[in-house]
Amino acid sequence: MLVRTTDRNHFKEGSRIMVEETVYSLIKHKYTIDFYYTADANNPLWTWINALPPTDGGQQLLGVTHTLPNNGAGFLQAVRVNFRSGGTRSYCSDGSRDDADDLVFAVFPKGV
C-alpha cells in the first residue's frame, strides 16, 4: 500500500491524500477493494471512503483520494484497504481469499 499527499508535501490537517493498493485479481469483477480511514489509529473507528472492483484479471494498481480532517483529529491516523471476494462492504471481511492491510501515519496540525 502507498499513501501520499496529492501535493507531495507532509501529511497535515486538510491535506488531500491518495491511497493506492496493488492487487492481484484472478477474475475480473469477482473481487472488491474497500478503502477506509480513521482519524485515531490508537482507537480506530473505520470510515468507508470508497470501493473499487479490479478492472481486469491479474496485477493492477487501484487508488482513491481522501481529505484528512481539519479538526485536530489526532496525531496518528490510518487507512485500511480490505480486499474481498464477494460479500458485502466491510472493514474486516472473513472470506478465505480476503485480506486487509493497514497503514498508520503521523499528521501535523494545519499551521505546521
Short mmCIF file of C-alpha atoms in Angstrom, two decimals:
data_model
loop_
_atom_site.label_atom_id
_atom_site.label_comp_id
_atom_site.label_asym_id
_atom_site.label_seq_id
_atom_site.Cartn_x
_atom_site.Cartn_y
_atom_site.Cartn_z
CA MET A 1 0.00 0.00 0.00
CA LEU A 2 1.15 3.53 -0.72
CA VAL A 3 -0.28 6.64 0.93
CA ARG A 4 0.88 10.10 -0.12
CA THR A 5 -0.40 13.64 -0.26
CA THR A 6 -1.51 14.74 -3.69
CA ASP A 7 0.75 17.81 -3.43
CA ARG A 8 3.73 15.64 -2.30
CA ASN A 9 4.13 17.58 0.98
CA HIS A 10 3.93 16.38 4.59
CA PHE A 11 0.69 14.93 5.95
CA LYS A 12 -1.18 17.74 7.68
CA GLU A 13 -4.78 18.53 8.59
CA GLY A 14 -6.78 19.31 5.47
CA SER A 15 -4.30 17.57 3.12
CA ARG A 16 -5.71 15.60 0.21
CA ILE A 17 -4.21 12.10 0.20
CA MET A 18 -4.01 9.33 -2.38
CA VAL A 19 -4.34 5.74 -1.11
CA GLU A 20 -3.07 3.17 -3.61
CA GLU A 21 -3.02 -0.61 -3.37
CA THR A 22 -1.53 -3.15 -5.74
CA VAL A 23 -3.82 -6.16 -6.01
CA TYR A 24 -3.83 -9.41 -7.92
CA SER A 25 -7.27 -10.46 -9.11
CA LEU A 26 -7.89 -13.88 -10.63
CA ILE A 27 -11.18 -12.94 -12.27
CA LYS A 28 -12.44 -9.56 -13.46
CA HIS A 29 -15.09 -8.03 -11.15
CA LYS A 30 -15.25 -11.03 -8.79
CA TYR A 31 -13.36 -9.08 -6.12
CA THR A 32 -13.87 -5.69 -4.48
CA ILE A 33 -11.36 -3.46 -2.74
CA ASP A 34 -12.84 -1.39 0.12
CA PHE A 35 -10.92 1.70 1.29
CA TYR A 36 -11.31 3.02 4.87
CA TYR A 37 -9.90 5.81 7.02
CA THR A 38 -9.67 6.51 10.76
CA ALA A 39 -8.67 9.77 12.44
CA ASP A 40 -7.31 7.92 15.51
CA ALA A 41 -5.03 4.95 14.83
CA ASN A 42 -4.89 4.11 18.55
CA ASN A 43 -8.67 3.73 18.78
CA PRO A 44 -9.86 3.12 15.20
CA LEU A 45 -13.40 3.78 14.08
CA TRP A 46 -13.18 2.92 10.39
CA THR A 47 -14.98 5.25 7.97
CA TRP A 48 -15.65 3.97 4.46
CA ILE A 49 -14.07 6.05 1.66
CA ASN A 50 -14.91 4.07 -1.48
CA ALA A 51 -14.98 0.60 -3.07
CA LEU A 52 -13.40 -0.33 -6.39
CA PRO A 53 -13.56 -3.55 -8.40
CA PRO A 54 -10.45 -4.65 -10.29
CA THR A 55 -10.80 -3.65 -13.94
CA ASP A 56 -9.29 -6.90 -15.23
CA GLY A 57 -7.67 -10.13 -14.06
CA GLY A 58 -4.04 -10.01 -12.98
CA GLN A 59 -1.98 -7.45 -11.09
CA GLN A 60 -3.13 -3.84 -11.03
CA LEU A 61 -2.94 -0.63 -9.03
CA LEU A 62 -6.17 0.79 -7.60
CA GLY A 63 -6.48 4.03 -5.67
CA VAL A 64 -8.77 6.62 -4.12
CA THR A 65 -8.37 10.14 -2.77
CA HIS A 66 -9.46 11.42 0.64
CA THR A 67 -9.14 14.70 2.55
CA LEU A 68 -7.71 14.46 6.07
CA PRO A 69 -9.94 16.08 8.71
CA ASN A 70 -9.17 19.65 9.66
CA ASN A 71 -10.33 19.42 13.27
CA GLY A 72 -7.36 18.38 15.41
CA ALA A 73 -8.48 14.77 15.00
CA GLY A 74 -5.25 13.16 16.04
CA PHE A 75 -1.55 12.81 15.51
CA LEU A 76 -1.61 9.17 14.37
CA GLN A 77 -4.18 8.41 11.70
CA ALA A 78 -4.57 5.35 9.47
CA VAL A 79 -6.02 3.90 6.30
CA ARG A 80 -7.19 0.36 5.68
CA VAL A 81 -7.64 -1.49 2.41
CA ASN A 82 -9.83 -4.60 2.52
CA PHE A 83 -9.62 -6.97 -0.48
CA ARG A 84 -12.71 -9.20 -0.53
CA SER A 85 -14.17 -11.90 -2.68
CA GLY A 86 -17.89 -11.26 -2.86
CA GLY A 87 -19.84 -10.46 0.26
CA THR A 88 -20.80 -7.02 1.48
CA ARG A 89 -18.75 -3.96 2.28
CA SER A 90 -16.71 -4.49 5.43
CA TYR A 91 -13.55 -3.15 7.04
CA CYS A 92 -12.72 -6.71 8.12
CA SER A 93 -14.29 -9.44 5.97
CA ASP A 94 -13.60 -13.13 6.65
CA GLY A 95 -13.56 -14.86 3.27
CA SER A 96 -10.84 -17.44 2.59
CA ARG A 97 -9.24 -15.15 -0.05
CA ASP A 98 -9.89 -11.85 1.75
CA ASP A 99 -7.07 -9.69 3.10
CA ALA A 100 -6.81 -6.36 4.92
CA ASP A 101 -3.82 -4.00 5.07
CA ASP A 102 -3.44 -1.03 7.43
CA LEU A 103 -1.01 1.87 7.26
CA VAL A 104 -0.53 4.30 10.17
CA PHE A 105 0.93 7.76 9.56
CA ALA A 106 1.58 10.96 11.50
CA VAL A 107 -0.47 14.08 10.70
CA PHE A 108 0.77 17.56 11.58
CA PRO A 109 -1.51 20.44 12.57
CA LYS A 110 -2.55 22.63 9.64
CA GLY A 111 -0.22 25.52 10.53
CA VAL A 112 2.99 23.44 10.52
#
